[in-house]
Amino acid sequence: MALLNQVSAQVDRACLLLAKLALTGMALTVLLQIWARYGFDYPFSWTEELARYLMIWAGLLGATCAFKRRLDPTVVQVNPEDKGLLHRAIFALTVVIFLAPILYYSFYGPNMTFERGFLWRSSNRLSQGMGINMALVGAIVPLSCAVLLLHLAALLTKHKVPQ
């Protein structure tokens, strides 16, 4: 149990660092776009696209950090650190109900067809401005879901439930 919490904390630190780097990169990219547009009267074609992709990565990585710190907006006001087994089960169930379809459709499409999954379809497309594989951009979706499930498991095992 302590190992799970340590792994969750290390992953959280990495996600926070990557989110900060993505936000910084996004801000610098937007500044470069402004400078090129108004300073040189020649805007780059790739800066808006890069800023958008960095925003996606920063937002989803930041969401995992907010979840870890319990700063995320919630629909159901259930405290997972409550000692009651029912409260913890409801909390875990709401998170899993939200994340399970996202994870499933990231990899599989209808009839469990891998080729119709989100990542496979994205891997067949290139971005217009930068020419990068769109699966690299979309990979953050299942990655952030996996990190959220790791944080959920660590949160649920953090405190012993009374028998």
PDB file of C-alpha atoms in Angstrom:
ATOM      1  CA  MET A   1       0.000   0.000   0.000  1.00  0.00           C
ATOM      2  CA  ALA A   2       2.825   2.402   0.809  1.00  0.00           C
ATOM      3  CA  LEU A   3       4.488   1.541  -2.514  1.00  0.00           C
ATOM      4  CA  LEU A   4       1.293   2.442  -4.398  1.00  0.00           C
ATOM      5  CA  ASN A   5       1.185   5.823  -2.657  1.00  0.00           C
ATOM      6  CA  GLN A   6       4.858   6.442  -3.450  1.00  0.00           C
ATOM      7  CA  VAL A   7       4.345   5.582  -7.117  1.00  0.00           C
ATOM      8  CA  SER A   8       1.284   7.841  -7.204  1.00  0.00           C
ATOM      9  CA  ALA A   9       3.280  10.702  -5.674  1.00  0.00           C
ATOM     10  CA  GLN A  10       6.143  10.254  -8.156  1.00  0.00           C
ATOM     11  CA  VAL A  11       3.766  10.136 -11.121  1.00  0.00           C
ATOM     12  CA  ASP A  12       2.019  13.235  -9.765  1.00  0.00           C
ATOM     13  CA  ARG A  13       5.323  15.116  -9.602  1.00  0.00           C
ATOM     14  CA  ALA A  14       6.116  14.119 -13.181  1.00  0.00           C
ATOM     15  CA  CYS A  15       2.646  15.164 -14.377  1.00  0.00           C
ATOM     16  CA  LEU A  16       2.932  18.493 -12.583  1.00  0.00           C
ATOM     17  CA  LEU A  17       6.332  19.163 -14.141  1.00  0.00           C
ATOM     18  CA  LEU A  18       5.094  18.231 -17.611  1.00  0.00           C
ATOM     19  CA  ALA A  19       1.982  20.393 -17.170  1.00  0.00           C
ATOM     20  CA  LYS A  20       4.138  23.349 -16.153  1.00  0.00           C
ATOM     21  CA  LEU A  21       6.418  22.785 -19.141  1.00  0.00           C
ATOM     22  CA  ALA A  22       3.419  22.546 -21.463  1.00  0.00           C
ATOM     23  CA  LEU A  23       1.937  25.774 -20.087  1.00  0.00           C
ATOM     24  CA  THR A  24       5.275  27.562 -20.419  1.00  0.00           C
ATOM     25  CA  GLY A  25       5.707  26.225 -23.943  1.00  0.00           C
ATOM     26  CA  MET A  26       2.186  27.317 -24.815  1.00  0.00           C
ATOM     27  CA  ALA A  27       2.790  30.841 -23.531  1.00  0.00           C
ATOM     28  CA  LEU A  28       6.104  31.123 -25.378  1.00  0.00           C
ATOM     29  CA  THR A  29       4.542  29.792 -28.569  1.00  0.00           C
ATOM     30  CA  VAL A  30       1.738  32.350 -28.397  1.00  0.00           C
ATOM     31  CA  LEU A  31       4.278  35.132 -27.768  1.00  0.00           C
ATOM     32  CA  LEU A  32       6.272  33.945 -30.766  1.00  0.00           C
ATOM     33  CA  GLN A  33       3.103  33.998 -32.854  1.00  0.00           C
ATOM     34  CA  ILE A  34       2.330  37.580 -31.774  1.00  0.00           C
ATOM     35  CA  TRP A  35       5.895  38.682 -32.423  1.00  0.00           C
ATOM     36  CA  ALA A  36       5.974  37.069 -35.878  1.00  0.00           C
ATOM     37  CA  ARG A  37       2.551  38.396 -36.848  1.00  0.00           C
ATOM     38  CA  TYR A  38       3.013  42.012 -35.779  1.00  0.00           C
ATOM     39  CA  GLY A  39       6.808  42.331 -35.750  1.00  0.00           C
ATOM     40  CA  PHE A  40       7.575  40.666 -39.086  1.00  0.00           C
ATOM     41  CA  ASP A  41       4.098  40.739 -40.626  1.00  0.00           C
ATOM     42  CA  TYR A  42       4.679  37.047 -41.371  1.00  0.00           C
ATOM     43  CA  PRO A  43       2.937  34.678 -38.931  1.00  0.00           C
ATOM     44  CA  PHE A  44       4.153  31.111 -38.678  1.00  0.00           C
ATOM     45  CA  SER A  45       1.661  28.445 -39.672  1.00  0.00           C
ATOM     46  CA  TRP A  46       2.542  26.001 -36.904  1.00  0.00           C
ATOM     47  CA  THR A  47       2.435  28.139 -33.750  1.00  0.00           C
ATOM     48  CA  GLU A  48      -1.321  28.122 -33.199  1.00  0.00           C
ATOM     49  CA  GLU A  49      -1.426  24.384 -33.686  1.00  0.00           C
ATOM     50  CA  LEU A  50       1.434  23.763 -31.263  1.00  0.00           C
ATOM     51  CA  ALA A  51      -0.137  26.043 -28.663  1.00  0.00           C
ATOM     52  CA  ARG A  52      -3.437  24.163 -28.989  1.00  0.00           C
ATOM     53  CA  TYR A  53      -1.767  20.768 -28.537  1.00  0.00           C
ATOM     54  CA  LEU A  54       0.248  22.001 -25.559  1.00  0.00           C
ATOM     55  CA  MET A  55      -2.970  23.336 -24.032  1.00  0.00           C
ATOM     56  CA  ILE A  56      -4.576  19.892 -24.347  1.00  0.00           C
ATOM     57  CA  TRP A  57      -1.617  18.186 -22.703  1.00  0.00           C
ATOM     58  CA  ALA A  58      -1.358  20.825 -19.957  1.00  0.00           C
ATOM     59  CA  GLY A  59      -5.077  20.631 -19.222  1.00  0.00           C
ATOM     60  CA  LEU A  60      -5.270  16.862 -18.934  1.00  0.00           C
ATOM     61  CA  LEU A  61      -2.026  16.563 -16.983  1.00  0.00           C
ATOM     62  CA  GLY A  62      -3.223  19.364 -14.712  1.00  0.00           C
ATOM     63  CA  ALA A  63      -6.505  17.511 -14.205  1.00  0.00           C
ATOM     64  CA  THR A  64      -4.617  14.511 -12.834  1.00  0.00           C
ATOM     65  CA  CYS A  65      -2.762  16.790 -10.417  1.00  0.00           C
ATOM     66  CA  ALA A  66      -6.016  18.420  -9.302  1.00  0.00           C
ATOM     67  CA  PHE A  67      -7.564  14.996  -8.720  1.00  0.00           C
ATOM     68  CA  LYS A  68      -4.585  13.886  -6.647  1.00  0.00           C
ATOM     69  CA  ARG A  69      -4.911  16.990  -4.457  1.00  0.00           C
ATOM     70  CA  ARG A  70      -8.738  16.725  -4.345  1.00  0.00           C
ATOM     71  CA  LEU A  71      -9.060  20.154  -5.987  1.00  0.00           C
ATOM     72  CA  ASP A  72     -11.154  18.930  -8.900  1.00  0.00           C
ATOM     73  CA  PRO A  73     -14.797  19.946  -9.305  1.00  0.00           C
ATOM     74  CA  THR A  74     -17.121  17.148  -8.239  1.00  0.00           C
ATOM     75  CA  VAL A  75     -20.719  16.330  -8.987  1.00  0.00           C
ATOM     76  CA  VAL A  76     -21.207  14.035  -6.027  1.00  0.00           C
ATOM     77  CA  GLN A  77     -19.916  15.400  -2.731  1.00  0.00           C
ATOM     78  CA  VAL A  78     -18.378  12.189  -1.410  1.00  0.00           C
ATOM     79  CA  ASN A  79     -15.157  12.331   0.526  1.00  0.00           C
ATOM     80  CA  PRO A  80     -12.959   9.349  -0.433  1.00  0.00           C
ATOM     81  CA  GLU A  81     -11.012   9.769   2.790  1.00  0.00           C
ATOM     82  CA  ASP A  82     -14.185   9.078   4.744  1.00  0.00           C
ATOM     83  CA  LYS A  83     -13.791   5.949   6.807  1.00  0.00           C
ATOM     84  CA  GLY A  84     -17.094   4.481   5.628  1.00  0.00           C
ATOM     85  CA  LEU A  85     -16.850   1.741   3.049  1.00  0.00           C
ATOM     86  CA  LEU A  86     -20.044   2.890   1.299  1.00  0.00           C
ATOM     87  CA  HIS A  87     -18.718   6.425   0.761  1.00  0.00           C
ATOM     88  CA  ARG A  88     -15.447   5.134  -0.634  1.00  0.00           C
ATOM     89  CA  ALA A  89     -17.236   2.676  -2.912  1.00  0.00           C
ATOM     90  CA  ILE A  90     -19.544   5.391  -4.283  1.00  0.00           C
ATOM     91  CA  PHE A  91     -16.585   7.654  -4.930  1.00  0.00           C
ATOM     92  CA  ALA A  92     -14.614   4.910  -6.695  1.00  0.00           C
ATOM     93  CA  LEU A  93     -17.634   3.869  -8.720  1.00  0.00           C
ATOM     94  CA  THR A  94     -18.300   7.393 -10.000  1.00  0.00           C
ATOM     95  CA  VAL A  95     -14.684   7.789 -11.117  1.00  0.00           C
ATOM     96  CA  VAL A  96     -14.579   4.373 -12.798  1.00  0.00           C
ATOM     97  CA  ILE A  97     -17.942   4.927 -14.531  1.00  0.00           C
ATOM     98  CA  PHE A  98     -16.544   8.135 -16.001  1.00  0.00           C
ATOM     99  CA  LEU A  99     -13.124   6.776 -17.012  1.00  0.00           C
ATOM    100  CA  ALA A 100     -13.968   3.257 -18.236  1.00  0.00           C
ATOM    101  CA  PRO A 101     -15.704   4.289 -21.491  1.00  0.00           C
ATOM    102  CA  ILE A 102     -12.958   6.788 -22.272  1.00  0.00           C
ATOM    103  CA  LEU A 103     -10.285   4.133 -21.859  1.00  0.00           C
ATOM    104  CA  TYR A 104     -12.278   1.565 -23.815  1.00  0.00           C
ATOM    105  CA  TYR A 105     -12.911   3.826 -26.804  1.00  0.00           C
ATOM    106  CA  SER A 106      -9.337   5.065 -26.775  1.00  0.00           C
ATOM    107  CA  PHE A 107      -8.250   1.592 -27.829  1.00  0.00           C
ATOM    108  CA  TYR A 108     -11.340  -0.114 -29.265  1.00  0.00           C
ATOM    109  CA  GLY A 109     -14.228   0.888 -31.458  1.00  0.00           C
ATOM    110  CA  PRO A 110     -17.555  -0.839 -32.008  1.00  0.00           C
ATOM    111  CA  ASN A 111     -17.465  -4.643 -31.725  1.00  0.00           C
ATOM    112  CA  MET A 112     -14.074  -4.415 -29.986  1.00  0.00           C
ATOM    113  CA  THR A 113     -12.408  -3.468 -33.262  1.00  0.00           C
ATOM    114  CA  PHE A 114      -8.948  -2.096 -32.564  1.00  0.00           C
ATOM    115  CA  GLU A 115      -8.772  -0.360 -35.941  1.00  0.00           C
ATOM    116  CA  ARG A 116     -11.819   1.752 -35.066  1.00  0.00           C
ATOM    117  CA  GLY A 117     -10.433   2.946 -31.735  1.00  0.00           C
ATOM    118  CA  PHE A 118      -9.556   6.583 -31.139  1.00  0.00           C
ATOM    119  CA  LEU A 119      -5.780   6.129 -31.094  1.00  0.00           C
ATOM    120  CA  TRP A 120      -5.671   3.925 -34.188  1.00  0.00           C
ATOM    121  CA  ARG A 121      -7.821   6.354 -36.179  1.00  0.00           C
ATOM    122  CA  SER A 122      -5.674   9.231 -34.923  1.00  0.00           C
ATOM    123  CA  SER A 123      -2.499   7.444 -35.979  1.00  0.00           C
ATOM    124  CA  ASN A 124      -3.673   7.582 -39.590  1.00  0.00           C
ATOM    125  CA  ARG A 125      -3.828  11.392 -39.578  1.00  0.00           C
ATOM    126  CA  LEU A 126      -1.162  14.079 -39.659  1.00  0.00           C
ATOM    127  CA  SER A 127      -1.612  17.601 -38.342  1.00  0.00           C
ATOM    128  CA  GLN A 128      -1.836  20.244 -41.043  1.00  0.00           C
ATOM    129  CA  GLY A 129       0.594  22.813 -39.703  1.00  0.00           C
ATOM    130  CA  MET A 130       3.257  20.663 -38.114  1.00  0.00           C
ATOM    131  CA  GLY A 131       2.885  17.316 -39.864  1.00  0.00           C
ATOM    132  CA  ILE A 132       3.003  15.296 -36.639  1.00  0.00           C
ATOM    133  CA  ASN A 133       1.047  12.117 -36.066  1.00  0.00           C
ATOM    134  CA  MET A 134      -2.213  12.945 -34.300  1.00  0.00           C
ATOM    135  CA  ALA A 135      -1.870   9.834 -32.116  1.00  0.00           C
ATOM    136  CA  LEU A 136       0.911  11.687 -30.290  1.00  0.00           C
ATOM    137  CA  VAL A 137      -1.539  14.432 -29.403  1.00  0.00           C
ATOM    138  CA  GLY A 138      -4.358  12.025 -28.535  1.00  0.00           C
ATOM    139  CA  ALA A 139      -2.154   9.743 -26.435  1.00  0.00           C
ATOM    140  CA  ILE A 140      -2.677  12.040 -23.466  1.00  0.00           C
ATOM    141  CA  VAL A 141      -6.313  10.924 -23.193  1.00  0.00           C
ATOM    142  CA  PRO A 142      -5.708   7.288 -22.153  1.00  0.00           C
ATOM    143  CA  LEU A 143      -2.521   8.306 -20.356  1.00  0.00           C
ATOM    144  CA  SER A 144      -4.358  10.773 -18.136  1.00  0.00           C
ATOM    145  CA  CYS A 145      -7.121   8.221 -17.492  1.00  0.00           C
ATOM    146  CA  ALA A 146      -4.542   5.673 -16.379  1.00  0.00           C
ATOM    147  CA  VAL A 147      -2.915   8.223 -14.071  1.00  0.00           C
ATOM    148  CA  LEU A 148      -6.326   9.101 -12.615  1.00  0.00           C
ATOM    149  CA  LEU A 149      -6.991   5.415 -11.907  1.00  0.00           C
ATOM    150  CA  LEU A 150      -3.571   5.121 -10.246  1.00  0.00           C
ATOM    151  CA  HIS A 151      -4.348   8.125  -8.037  1.00  0.00           C
ATOM    152  CA  LEU A 152      -7.762   6.658  -7.233  1.00  0.00           C
ATOM    153  CA  ALA A 153      -6.218   3.359  -6.145  1.00  0.00           C
ATOM    154  CA  ALA A 154      -3.650   5.174  -4.021  1.00  0.00           C
ATOM    155  CA  LEU A 155      -6.334   7.349  -2.455  1.00  0.00           C
ATOM    156  CA  LEU A 156      -8.550   4.393  -1.617  1.00  0.00           C
ATOM    157  CA  THR A 157      -5.715   2.411  -0.030  1.00  0.00           C
ATOM    158  CA  LYS A 158      -4.352   5.383   1.882  1.00  0.00           C
ATOM    159  CA  HIS A 159      -6.581   4.859   4.902  1.00  0.00           C
ATOM    160  CA  LYS A 160      -7.683   1.574   6.360  1.00  0.00           C
ATOM    161  CA  VAL A 161     -11.414   0.976   6.275  1.00  0.00           C
ATOM    162  CA  PRO A 162     -12.838  -0.131   9.630  1.00  0.00           C
ATOM    163  CA  GLN A 163     -14.360  -3.601   9.630  1.00  0.00           C
TER     164      GLN A 163
END
